XYZ file of C-alpha atoms in Angstrom:
786
model
C -15.130 -29.789 25.732
C -12.763 -29.619 22.816
C -9.675 -27.453 23.351
C -8.989 -24.846 20.715
C -5.834 -25.334 18.671
C -3.271 -22.563 18.715
C -4.119 -21.394 15.209
C -7.701 -22.382 14.460
C -10.630 -24.515 15.510
C -13.528 -25.901 13.548
C -16.370 -27.459 15.512
C -18.872 -29.512 13.569
C -21.856 -30.576 15.647
C -24.566 -32.878 14.281
C -22.936 -33.215 10.832
C -20.901 -36.172 9.605
C -17.341 -35.452 8.477
C -17.238 -34.746 4.764
C -14.452 -35.363 2.292
C -12.857 -32.289 0.752
C -13.136 -32.576 -3.008
C -11.125 -31.013 -5.810
C -11.044 -28.460 -7.200
C -11.144 -26.625 -3.902
C -14.101 -24.334 -4.512
C -16.245 -27.241 -5.623
C -15.568 -28.611 -2.170
C -16.842 -25.405 -0.612
C -20.048 -25.584 -2.610
C -20.535 -29.231 -1.634
C -20.353 -28.584 2.108
C -23.746 -27.806 3.634
C -23.768 -25.171 6.371
C -23.634 -26.989 9.711
C -25.833 -26.165 12.690
C -22.727 -24.696 14.289
C -19.328 -24.077 12.706
C -16.702 -21.998 14.488
C -13.297 -20.586 13.623
C -10.973 -19.063 16.208
C -8.633 -16.312 15.003
C -6.034 -15.968 17.778
C -5.489 -12.196 17.683
C -4.093 -10.728 20.877
C -5.586 -7.732 22.672
C -3.332 -5.298 20.775
C -4.620 -6.382 17.361
C -7.592 -4.519 15.919
C -9.853 -6.231 13.379
C -12.477 -5.503 10.753
C -14.767 -8.100 9.181
C -16.941 -7.687 6.078
C -18.140 -9.279 2.831
C -16.411 -8.816 -0.504
C -18.333 -10.623 -3.225
C -18.229 -14.353 -2.439
C -15.484 -13.889 0.173
C -15.836 -13.106 3.850
C -12.837 -10.948 4.745
C -11.175 -10.368 8.112
C -8.485 -7.675 8.269
C -6.116 -7.318 11.229
C -3.968 -4.212 11.644
C -0.802 -6.194 12.452
C 1.384 -8.497 10.344
C 0.861 -11.976 11.792
C 3.195 -14.407 9.980
C 2.173 -17.232 12.318
C -1.217 -17.289 10.585
C 0.292 -17.871 7.133
C -0.544 -21.565 7.329
C -3.872 -21.196 9.106
C -5.954 -24.138 7.928
C -8.635 -26.534 9.065
C -9.488 -29.936 7.705
C -13.229 -29.882 7.226
C -16.329 -27.784 7.233
C -17.598 -24.407 6.234
C -14.402 -22.570 7.201
C -11.952 -24.984 5.575
C -8.697 -23.656 4.126
C -8.869 -19.920 4.848
C -6.715 -17.844 2.522
C -4.201 -15.763 4.533
C -2.070 -12.929 3.137
C 0.420 -11.237 5.453
C 1.315 -7.672 4.453
C 3.910 -5.418 6.059
C 1.328 -3.707 8.271
C -1.732 -5.936 8.114
C -3.013 -9.491 7.769
C -5.926 -10.319 5.460
C -7.909 -13.546 5.844
C -10.413 -14.553 3.157
C -12.992 -17.328 3.320
C -14.807 -18.366 0.159
C -18.469 -18.533 1.205
C -20.534 -17.783 -1.919
C -23.815 -18.703 -0.211
C -23.294 -15.850 2.315
C -24.353 -17.801 5.421
C -25.451 -15.895 8.518
C -22.331 -15.264 10.583
C -21.437 -13.689 13.895
C -18.081 -12.316 14.977
C -17.262 -11.939 18.659
C -14.345 -11.251 20.984
C -13.212 -13.875 23.488
C -10.259 -14.062 25.852
C -8.105 -15.976 23.368
C -9.066 -14.145 20.184
C -11.969 -13.422 17.852
C -14.430 -16.171 16.968
C -16.244 -16.364 13.642
C -19.206 -18.720 13.683
C -22.426 -19.530 11.928
C -25.218 -17.658 13.650
C -27.848 -20.147 14.761
C -30.189 -17.263 15.599
C -30.332 -16.358 11.926
C -29.119 -12.836 12.703
C -25.793 -11.825 11.171
C -23.700 -9.614 13.335
C -21.487 -9.360 16.373
C -22.408 -10.769 19.737
C -22.713 -7.217 21.034
C -24.879 -4.457 19.643
C -23.105 -1.228 18.696
C -23.104 1.445 21.354
C -24.971 4.702 20.887
C -21.642 6.519 20.871
C -20.638 4.769 17.638
C -23.167 6.700 15.549
C -21.476 9.036 13.047
C -21.262 12.701 13.983
C -21.518 15.117 11.060
C -19.317 18.186 11.474
C -18.254 21.020 9.181
C -15.999 19.397 6.582
C -15.855 15.933 8.160
C -17.677 12.957 9.633
C -16.529 11.575 13.000
C -17.064 7.901 13.818
C -16.582 7.752 17.605
C -14.578 4.524 17.699
C -12.652 4.887 20.952
C -10.713 1.661 20.454
C -9.855 2.153 16.806
C -6.794 0.441 15.430
C -4.509 1.610 12.652
C -6.389 2.897 9.601
C -5.574 0.801 6.519
C -6.077 1.352 2.794
C -6.520 -1.734 0.613
C -8.183 -2.510 -2.713
C -11.379 -4.515 -2.448
C -10.343 -8.144 -3.056
C -13.062 -8.599 -5.695
C -13.812 -5.221 -7.281
C -10.475 -3.465 -6.755
C -12.275 -0.414 -5.318
C -10.235 1.558 -2.779
C -11.256 0.599 0.747
C -10.465 2.679 3.827
C -10.615 0.350 6.803
C -10.681 1.266 10.491
C -10.344 -1.953 12.502
C -11.469 -2.072 16.123
C -9.725 -3.407 19.220
C -13.028 -4.032 20.971
C -16.505 -5.125 20.013
C -18.490 -2.387 18.258
C -20.986 -4.474 16.332
C -19.792 -3.116 13.012
C -22.185 -1.408 10.610
C -25.439 -3.341 10.030
C -26.635 -1.287 7.053
C -24.544 0.395 4.381
C -24.980 4.030 3.383
C -24.032 6.072 0.348
C -22.823 9.664 0.233
C -21.106 11.886 -2.295
C -17.691 10.430 -3.057
C -17.921 7.383 -0.779
C -20.101 4.695 0.717
C -20.098 2.969 4.088
C -19.993 -0.805 3.692
C -21.943 -3.155 5.959
C -19.580 -4.935 8.334
C -19.632 -7.336 11.247
C -16.794 -5.445 12.886
C -14.855 -2.259 12.263
C -15.578 0.519 9.797
C -15.167 -0.010 6.043
C -15.414 2.939 3.640
C -15.479 2.385 -0.119
C -13.981 5.545 -1.625
C -15.335 6.487 -5.036
C -13.210 9.648 -5.095
C -9.464 9.917 -4.525
C -10.234 12.947 -2.338
C -11.782 10.821 0.392
C -9.479 10.084 3.323
C -9.812 8.418 6.704
C -7.617 8.966 9.747
C -7.518 7.997 13.386
C -7.821 10.558 16.177
C -8.265 10.420 19.944
C -12.039 10.859 19.469
C -12.355 8.127 16.825
C -11.866 7.899 13.074
C -12.510 10.940 10.905
C -13.541 10.930 7.250
C -12.931 14.011 5.131
C -12.073 15.118 1.603
C -8.583 16.461 0.929
C -8.421 18.602 -2.203
C -8.092 22.218 -3.249
C -11.815 22.077 -4.014
C -13.005 19.340 -1.640
C -16.277 17.456 -1.827
C -18.928 18.569 0.683
C -18.238 15.950 3.345
C -20.025 16.422 6.675
C -22.182 19.498 7.066
C -21.757 23.154 6.358
C -21.144 25.501 9.240
C -24.389 26.991 10.445
C -25.342 29.012 13.457
C -28.477 30.835 14.419
C -26.465 33.464 16.267
C -24.609 36.101 14.270
C -20.841 35.511 14.188
C -18.544 38.061 15.860
C -17.122 40.658 13.527
C -13.638 39.133 13.695
C -14.974 35.712 12.674
C -17.124 37.189 9.911
C -14.123 39.070 8.531
C -11.588 36.241 8.887
C -12.379 33.043 10.774
C -12.494 31.367 14.159
C -8.717 31.019 14.021
C -8.396 34.787 14.408
C -10.461 34.768 17.583
C -8.691 31.789 19.135
C -5.179 32.981 18.247
C -5.744 36.566 19.386
C -5.488 38.326 16.039
C -8.726 40.298 16.412
C -8.767 44.060 16.878
C -10.013 43.557 20.431
C -7.062 41.470 21.408
C -8.646 38.215 20.359
C -12.221 38.865 21.288
C -11.792 37.452 24.779
C -10.902 40.672 26.553
C -13.305 43.277 27.806
C -12.415 46.830 28.638
C -14.063 46.556 32.065
C -11.793 43.753 33.311
C -8.147 42.911 33.563
C -6.676 40.773 30.752
C -6.825 37.059 31.515
C -3.898 34.705 31.079
C -5.505 33.575 27.810
C -5.459 37.216 26.686
C -1.790 37.475 27.612
C -0.965 34.242 25.780
C -2.815 35.450 22.703
C -0.929 38.717 22.777
C 2.410 36.887 22.984
C 1.448 34.566 20.158
C 0.306 37.406 17.906
C 3.673 39.061 18.565
C 5.462 36.013 17.167
C 6.459 34.557 20.556
C 4.815 31.101 20.708
C 7.221 29.911 23.408
C 6.111 32.787 25.644
C 2.466 31.978 24.921
C 3.115 28.400 26.056
C 4.696 29.538 29.303
C 1.638 31.638 30.058
C -0.852 28.938 29.107
C 0.934 26.248 31.097
C 0.410 28.363 34.207
C -3.300 28.940 33.472
C -5.730 27.315 35.955
C -8.373 24.959 34.577
C -10.970 27.692 34.830
C -10.620 31.417 35.264
C -14.332 32.057 35.147
C -15.539 34.324 37.951
C -17.863 32.809 40.512
C -21.551 33.402 39.831
C -23.759 34.709 42.641
C -27.027 32.991 43.487
C -28.943 36.030 42.301
C -27.498 35.936 38.798
C -30.167 35.597 36.156
C -30.463 32.570 33.884
C -29.450 34.601 30.855
C -26.318 35.831 32.649
C -25.412 32.253 33.652
C -25.855 31.066 30.074
C -23.717 33.921 28.791
C -20.971 33.148 31.312
C -21.011 29.427 30.436
C -20.790 30.226 26.741
C -17.898 32.613 27.340
C -16.051 30.032 29.444
C -16.582 27.333 26.809
C -15.286 29.628 24.073
C -12.244 30.456 26.191
C -11.549 26.766 26.764
C -11.700 26.006 23.034
C -9.494 29.013 22.309
C -6.991 27.904 24.942
C -6.832 24.383 23.544
C -6.280 25.554 19.983
C -3.814 28.262 20.975
C -1.767 25.805 23.040
C -1.570 23.366 20.100
C -0.664 26.095 17.604
C 1.964 27.596 19.903
C 3.425 24.125 20.561
C 3.734 23.510 16.832
C 5.508 26.793 16.092
C 7.742 26.325 19.145
C 8.848 22.920 17.854
C 6.928 20.794 20.384
C 5.001 18.703 17.862
C 4.050 16.090 20.457
C 1.864 18.697 22.162
C 0.213 19.797 18.899
C -1.887 16.704 18.181
C -5.117 18.633 18.742
C -4.505 20.259 15.347
C -5.171 16.875 13.726
C -8.254 15.987 15.768
C -11.900 15.959 14.767
C -12.621 19.450 16.122
C -9.807 21.459 14.491
C -8.372 19.224 11.766
C -11.167 19.677 9.228
C -12.894 22.953 10.100
C -12.416 25.395 7.212
C -10.792 28.013 9.460
C -8.258 25.647 11.035
C -7.518 23.058 8.328
C -4.337 24.866 7.331
C -3.003 24.215 10.837
C -3.555 20.534 10.299
C -1.454 20.901 7.148
C 1.293 22.535 9.211
C 1.080 19.714 11.743
C 1.323 17.037 9.033
C 4.291 18.905 7.518
C 6.196 19.152 10.793
C 5.552 15.520 11.735
C 6.680 14.165 8.361
C 3.341 12.686 7.340
C 1.916 12.386 3.824
C 3.272 15.225 1.698
C 0.353 15.309 -0.732
C -2.194 15.770 2.042
C -0.036 18.339 3.831
C 0.825 20.349 0.714
C -2.810 20.417 -0.432
C -3.984 21.762 2.928
C -1.177 24.315 3.024
C -1.786 25.520 -0.524
C -5.535 25.808 0.081
C -4.854 27.926 3.184
C -1.912 29.897 1.832
C -3.840 33.160 1.415
C -5.308 32.646 4.893
C -1.827 32.387 6.431
C -0.616 35.449 4.547
C -3.291 37.534 6.292
C -1.898 36.690 9.728
C 0.160 39.292 11.649
C 3.659 39.730 10.218
C 5.412 38.237 13.246
C 3.384 35.015 13.030
C 3.583 34.944 9.259
C 7.374 34.947 9.415
C 7.364 31.792 11.545
C 5.179 29.681 9.295
C 4.504 30.954 5.768
C 8.021 30.853 4.216
C 8.614 27.253 5.272
C 5.108 26.305 4.120
C 5.778 27.890 0.722
C 9.080 26.021 0.381
C 7.389 22.770 1.346
C 4.629 23.161 -1.266
C 7.202 24.184 -3.884
C 9.142 20.967 -3.171
C 6.373 18.427 -2.689
C 3.050 19.864 -3.857
C 1.398 18.974 -7.147
C 1.177 21.500 -9.970
C -2.213 22.849 -8.878
C -1.009 23.379 -5.306
C 2.202 25.045 -6.430
C 0.231 27.410 -8.672
C -1.625 28.771 -5.631
C 1.633 30.129 -4.213
C 1.975 32.672 -7.015
C 2.743 35.446 -6.680
C 5.010 34.909 -3.706
C 5.656 37.919 -1.455
C 8.630 39.975 -2.577
C 10.653 39.179 0.525
C 13.987 37.399 0.900
C 12.413 34.739 3.116
C 10.625 33.395 0.012
C 13.662 33.366 -2.302
C 14.276 29.633 -1.886
C 10.653 28.766 -2.637
C 10.742 31.154 -5.602
C 13.818 29.425 -7.070
C 12.224 26.001 -6.645
C 9.090 27.180 -8.428
C 11.211 28.590 -11.258
C 12.900 25.204 -11.650
C 9.506 23.484 -11.739
C 8.332 25.912 -14.402
C 11.244 24.980 -16.676
C 13.227 28.175 -16.009
C 16.370 26.187 -15.285
C 18.934 28.928 -15.838
C 17.005 31.498 -13.808
C 16.603 28.966 -10.991
C 20.299 28.022 -11.146
C 21.429 31.629 -10.781
C 18.990 32.194 -7.919
C 20.168 29.098 -6.068
C 23.822 30.000 -6.558
C 23.128 33.403 -5.018
C 21.374 31.764 -2.078
C 24.386 29.552 -1.343
C 26.004 32.725 0.025
C 23.060 33.481 2.330
C 23.843 34.651 5.857
C 21.470 31.927 7.070
C 23.381 28.650 7.325
C 20.147 26.744 6.860
C 19.064 28.629 3.727
C 22.547 28.312 2.231
C 22.614 24.541 2.875
C 19.168 24.050 1.357
C 20.235 26.074 -1.690
C 23.392 23.973 -2.198
C 21.354 20.769 -2.068
C 18.727 22.152 -4.454
C 21.441 23.331 -6.861
C 22.980 19.849 -7.121
C 19.508 18.366 -7.615
C 18.698 20.859 -10.377
C 21.950 20.176 -12.233
C 21.357 16.434 -12.013
C 17.767 16.756 -13.223
C 18.839 18.888 -16.223
C 21.704 16.510 -17.141
C 24.315 19.173 -16.330
C 26.168 16.602 -14.216
C 26.194 12.802 -14.116
C 24.595 10.808 -11.290
C 28.030 9.747 -10.032
C 29.207 13.373 -9.947
C 25.998 14.388 -8.146
C 26.507 11.665 -5.517
C 30.035 12.920 -4.936
C 28.832 16.526 -4.701
C 26.192 15.573 -2.117
C 28.905 13.788 -0.151
C 30.984 16.964 -0.011
C 27.953 18.920 1.184
C 27.532 16.419 4.007
C 31.154 16.915 5.011
C 30.350 20.651 5.347
C 34.002 21.615 5.109
C 34.784 25.326 5.144
C 31.340 26.338 6.370
C 31.098 28.716 9.337
C 28.341 26.734 11.094
C 27.415 23.100 11.609
C 25.137 21.555 8.991
C 21.528 21.845 10.265
C 19.525 18.630 10.555
C 16.906 19.674 7.989
C 19.305 20.275 5.092
C 21.273 17.177 6.130
C 18.187 14.993 5.593
C 17.498 16.700 2.247
C 21.092 16.144 1.105
C 21.025 12.473 2.058
C 17.773 11.983 0.179
C 19.357 13.583 -2.904
C 22.497 11.490 -2.580
C 20.506 8.270 -2.327
C 18.631 9.232 -5.498
C 21.919 9.997 -7.292
C 23.458 6.684 -6.242
C 20.371 4.884 -7.526
C 20.621 6.607 -10.905
C 24.315 5.712 -11.003
C 23.463 2.028 -10.604
C 24.790 1.767 -7.038
C 21.805 0.469 -5.056
C 23.848 -0.727 -2.093
C 25.310 2.739 -1.575
C 21.908 4.322 -2.118
C 20.249 2.124 0.508
C 23.086 2.650 2.991
C 22.525 6.416 2.758
C 18.755 6.175 2.869
C 18.822 3.961 5.947
C 20.168 6.974 7.864
C 17.167 9.154 6.942
C 14.092 9.425 9.157
C 10.735 10.790 8.039
C 10.300 14.442 8.973
C 9.414 17.865 7.542
C 12.256 17.677 4.996
C 11.641 14.037 4.006
C 7.936 13.162 4.401
C 7.046 9.519 4.925
C 5.619 9.039 1.425
C 8.658 10.645 -0.198
C 10.964 8.374 1.805
C 8.879 5.358 0.790
C 8.940 6.421 -2.860
C 12.735 6.722 -2.804
C 13.082 3.230 -1.365
C 10.693 2.027 -4.058
C 12.810 3.556 -6.833
C 15.981 1.926 -5.526
C 14.376 -1.482 -5.065
C 12.825 -1.252 -8.513
C 16.361 -0.941 -9.869
C 17.278 -4.159 -8.053
C 14.212 -6.069 -9.225
C 14.385 -4.714 -12.783
C 18.098 -3.881 -13.186
C 17.838 -3.036 -16.884
C 16.816 0.510 -16.070
C 15.972 2.879 -13.266
C 13.118 5.372 -13.809
C 14.537 8.829 -14.342
C 18.019 7.686 -15.261
C 19.800 9.410 -18.145
C 19.933 7.646 -21.485
C 22.097 4.570 -21.137
C 22.179 4.913 -17.355
C 20.448 3.095 -14.579
C 21.912 -0.378 -15.069
C 23.717 -1.855 -12.080
C 27.249 -0.450 -12.057
C 28.536 -3.599 -10.350
C 26.434 -6.710 -11.007
C 25.161 -8.308 -7.820
C 24.572 -11.984 -7.211
C 20.992 -13.163 -7.099
C 21.355 -13.808 -3.365
C 22.659 -10.273 -2.752
C 19.833 -8.753 -4.773
C 17.075 -10.680 -3.038
C 18.693 -10.062 0.348
C 18.756 -6.293 -0.169
C 15.181 -6.300 -1.409
C 13.895 -8.375 1.500
C 15.624 -6.168 4.057
C 14.170 -2.934 2.670
C 10.695 -3.893 1.439
C 9.157 -2.947 4.827
C 10.092 0.699 4.089
C 7.810 0.782 1.025
C 4.173 1.672 1.632
C 1.598 -0.911 0.579
C -0.076 0.123 -2.648
C -0.225 -0.341 -6.401
C 3.436 0.541 -7.001
C 4.511 -1.963 -4.396
C 2.282 -4.599 -5.991
C 4.228 -4.272 -9.259
C 7.511 -4.441 -7.372
C 6.403 -7.555 -5.483
C 5.429 -9.345 -8.692
C 8.924 -8.820 -10.095
C 10.528 -9.742 -6.782
C 8.481 -12.929 -6.695
C 9.838 -13.906 -10.119
C 13.399 -13.523 -8.796
C 12.566 -15.703 -5.813
C 10.851 -18.309 -7.986
C 13.846 -18.480 -10.313
C 16.097 -18.927 -7.282
C 14.008 -21.747 -5.857
C 12.873 -19.737 -2.791
C 9.336 -21.042 -3.038
C 7.935 -19.969 0.332
C 9.188 -16.412 -0.116
C 7.867 -16.367 -3.701
C 4.444 -17.515 -2.503
C 4.350 -14.653 0.003
C 5.468 -12.060 -2.554
C 2.964 -13.123 -5.223
C 0.156 -13.307 -2.650
C 0.877 -9.749 -1.503
C 1.148 -8.524 -5.094
C -2.232 -10.006 -6.006
C -3.945 -8.555 -2.943
C -2.530 -5.050 -3.469
C -3.445 -4.886 -7.160
C -6.617 -3.042 -8.174
C -6.380 -3.760 -11.919
C -8.149 -7.037 -12.788
C -5.661 -8.055 -15.490
C -2.593 -7.304 -13.353
C -4.267 -9.051 -10.405
C -4.948 -12.114 -12.563
C -1.315 -12.180 -13.679
C -0.124 -12.071 -10.072
C -2.581 -14.799 -9.116
C -1.307 -16.987 -11.955
C 2.285 -16.441 -10.804
C 1.152 -17.414 -7.311
C -0.359 -20.581 -8.763
C 2.909 -21.423 -10.544
C 4.880 -21.029 -7.306
C 2.286 -23.055 -5.399
C 2.475 -25.882 -7.946
C 6.243 -26.040 -7.551
C 5.833 -26.051 -3.769
C 3.111 -28.748 -4.009
C 0.627 -26.375 -2.319
C -2.272 -27.487 -4.491
C -4.925 -25.778 -2.378
C -3.150 -22.437 -2.785
C -2.759 -23.021 -6.529
C -6.463 -23.805 -6.920
C -7.608 -20.669 -5.075
C -5.193 -18.504 -7.046
C -6.375 -19.867 -10.400
C -10.006 -19.469 -9.382
C -9.372 -15.797 -8.628
C -7.400 -15.358 -11.858
C -10.476 -16.126 -13.964
C -11.636 -12.978 -15.715
C -13.489 -12.589 -19.026
C -11.274 -9.769 -20.265
C -7.851 -11.407 -19.954
C -5.409 -10.957 -22.868
C -5.030 -14.102 -24.958
C -1.501 -14.878 -23.795
C -2.427 -14.600 -20.118
C -5.605 -16.626 -20.603
C -3.518 -19.322 -22.324
C -0.991 -19.329 -19.477
C -3.769 -19.619 -16.895
C -5.305 -22.542 -18.803
C -1.916 -24.242 -18.978
C -1.367 -23.831 -15.224
C -4.903 -25.083 -14.531
C -4.054 -28.155 -16.595
C -0.863 -28.676 -14.580
C -2.960 -28.507 -11.440
C -5.447 -31.010 -12.841
C -2.589 -33.413 -13.560
C -1.283 -32.981 -10.023
C -4.780 -33.641 -8.672
C -5.051 -36.848 -10.731
C -7.526 -35.594 -13.317
C -5.781 -36.017 -16.713
C -9.008 -35.787 -18.722
C -9.668 -32.304 -17.334
C -6.083 -31.358 -18.127
C -6.463 -32.471 -21.750
C -9.745 -30.600 -22.035
C -8.086 -27.390 -20.825
C -5.161 -27.856 -23.227
C -7.246 -28.793 -26.251
C -6.485 -25.576 -28.121
C -3.179 -24.735 -26.488
C -0.468 -24.828 -29.169
C 2.231 -23.151 -27.075
C 5.446 -25.087 -26.416
C 4.488 -25.476 -22.770
C 0.994 -26.662 -23.706
C 2.240 -29.246 -26.189
C 4.858 -30.445 -23.711
C 2.266 -30.974 -20.981
C -0.177 -32.692 -23.337
C 2.631 -35.044 -24.319
C 3.290 -35.838 -20.658
C -0.388 -36.589 -20.056
C -0.660 -38.866 -23.119
C 2.530 -40.652 -22.096
C 1.223 -41.182 -18.575
C -1.918 -42.719 -20.072
C 0.152 -44.777 -22.573
C -1.727 -43.111 -25.410
C 1.318 -43.308 -27.642
C -0.142 -42.193 -31.012
C -1.517 -38.972 -29.460
C 1.800 -38.387 -27.684
C 3.639 -38.726 -31.010
C 1.302 -36.193 -32.653
C 1.778 -33.419 -30.082
C 5.497 -34.015 -29.504
C 5.989 -34.185 -33.270
C 4.481 -30.685 -33.596
C 6.708 -29.468 -30.785
C 9.824 -30.988 -32.401
C 8.960 -29.575 -35.815
C 9.077 -26.019 -34.481
C 11.977 -26.341 -32.039
C 14.512 -28.804 -33.509
C 16.814 -27.251 -36.183
C 17.117 -29.029 -39.530
C 20.931 -28.918 -39.491
C 23.729 -28.293 -37.073
C 24.432 -29.758 -33.666
C 21.516 -30.308 -31.339
C 21.565 -28.757 -27.867
C 20.732 -31.009 -24.922
C 17.012 -30.042 -24.685
C 16.485 -30.845 -28.366
C 18.420 -34.116 -28.036
C 16.149 -35.153 -25.172
C 12.997 -34.159 -27.102
C 13.977 -36.165 -30.223
C 14.886 -39.208 -28.126
C 11.574 -38.965 -26.283
C 9.644 -38.666 -29.554
C 11.462 -41.720 -30.923
C 10.622 -43.735 -27.792
C 6.935 -42.801 -28.059
C 6.927 -43.641 -31.793
C 8.486 -47.055 -31.070
C 5.849 -47.709 -28.410
C 3.155 -46.734 -30.938
C 4.851 -48.920 -33.609
C 4.950 -45.780 -35.747
C 7.668 -46.767 -38.233
C 7.036 -43.762 -40.472
C 7.864 -41.305 -37.671
C 11.022 -43.212 -36.741
C 12.228 -43.162 -40.342
C 11.497 -39.426 -40.650
C 13.517 -38.831 -37.500
C 16.390 -40.857 -38.941
C 16.437 -38.739 -42.077
C 16.017 -35.555 -40.032
C 18.979 -36.311 -37.834
C 21.178 -36.983 -40.883
C 24.017 -38.378 -38.803
C 23.763 -35.866 -35.944
C 24.237 -37.280 -32.474
C 21.803 -37.508 -29.570
C 24.589 -38.579 -27.222
C 26.208 -42.016 -27.073
C 23.568 -43.704 -24.935
C 20.622 -42.153 -26.802
C 22.229 -42.940 -30.205
C 22.476 -46.611 -29.262
C 18.854 -46.643 -28.070
C 17.714 -44.919 -31.283
C 19.600 -47.470 -33.413
C 17.807 -50.302 -31.612
C 14.461 -48.563 -32.270
C 15.277 -48.269 -35.980
C 16.297 -51.958 -36.163
C 12.988 -52.908 -34.564
C 11.044 -51.458 -37.495
C 9.064 -54.082 -39.334
C 9.563 -53.675 -43.112
C 6.549 -52.059 -44.714
C 7.721 -52.870 -48.265
C 10.679 -54.485 -50.080
C 12.241 -51.025 -50.279
C 12.732 -51.041 -46.475
């Protein structure tokens, strides 16, 4: 039995070996599906995978970066030359299989095996379990995928549509049939879950129960099912929501107590929580036995037993939610994960608590701020003691990070001092700069060290934004705030992170990317610097390194590098910090520019990786085609002709701008030359009158010794690029000498004489001048005048 290679294995049984033809995709079409073809993808047990079709490509996505697979290739057969792109947090493998053969995808001890399915049934070797069926809940859909990997978001390789992908660590069988719903569709897959999101509202996240799909917006789409119950809701739920019952805010002490019995420990915990003492509620709950339900006698009626079971179940749910909420407000975020699960994270009454959880754990600020803004009125109705622990910080968070619609829902803020910071931030957003400045200056004298520190940081940021101070002055001011000299208390960690974020931004605007990155490297994602905000700041700084002419947001004339860096320093800084930037469209643009730097510096392998990532992350067909063409250029220089061919095939698009279409045709001609097909190259260049096109056509004619045609195209190139007087630079000297050599080979005396008159005594260099003189002397007289 054949041993599998470390990277891949192709088994061809009953089919003679076939020669791979060029171009590459013609080779794919020429290979007939074998009775059995197999490809091993050596993913370890910690790597989750998804597998699905995207147009003519079969796509496998792993939730880990696997650089060792970058050169995954096989010599022959249906699965020849897989296309591998390694991202920061994922690996994408594409196989061009336009005939869509029946495939199966199965897990083995040494990895996942993709093979042609001799049974004629496409799918995994295991049928999906009954537990993998979607569960529709109020506001969400749960896909019970117990071994789900990291949820990924990527554009569809062919259509550019946003895909939400939940890979699986184990065999689930994928999704045999696709389904459509409002705002999204479920794609068929051989493994994992693939959601095509039509709406930007649609989101997918992993939980302990599986992956959850919901809509995140102030007015979300109706995902899942509406809450419905045949039994009338308790008065406290009807008036407010289930959160009031579970947290103990109801008039009856939370709805769990009864006047005929002593308060339970859950009752006591609810009372402590409602009094604004979450730490006390935790102490009580942590001492609560698993069940406090009284024993039921054998004579108890069925209805009484059902009532008791229902009451115990309600108490258990209340205890779980209360423990998570109390943990969050007490600062124990690791014990608050239930707020993000399928049961509480999307229910209308408890969604705002998921927003609080996302805020405190430093996750996506747009999701968190939207949930908080949508539930802001709900939080304001809570008891005053609880409100004081959560609402002011939520308001400040939305004022800092929320979009305009979310921020608008905060108005009017309560007329309490706890909301003064949020109020000043909203004033600044509304263009009331002077009012906001005065308010922030007043807050710098607050008795709360934390409020005062936040106000100082916000004041520097406001003055920088309104051009009251320069970026360099702002960076210096932030530095003094970090020193905290003369302050009565130590600088709290929250304001410290905010100040460092501001200082990094100021350094970037001042054209000091090294200083900016050094500061930013000391910042961790958290409630004051959410992960997407941190990523965006890294992106801004790296954009200044890739495109040093300007930095977005810099004052007029600012943003250029204050101290020019060497190309090696620039690329080194970029490479070291690219992992901090989230994969997405903005990163795709950054990677395309970074790839150009690498290509210019001769770092071909790194350029290939950068352009490949840029193309995969792009959702715009024109921008994707441009990145693919850049990938082809790098591949041609690296003599990776298979990579160049695939890139140019993907770059084909009917709506390309003329200049890009011309460049793609030129690069396709270069590839044809490299593959030994000059006639195809000339056909592609037939109408290309660019300098590069004429130059390449000249090379092809010269290689074929078609001297008259070479003289024609090089003559047109010389006519536009060689000046009529003045000294000739080296490139023009070489072009004229080359044209003269071709004219001599074609015995084109007229062209040689025109060149002699054109040069008018100008030099081509000593050696070339001597050669040119010999070519002129070799002219056979055409008339007595010569």
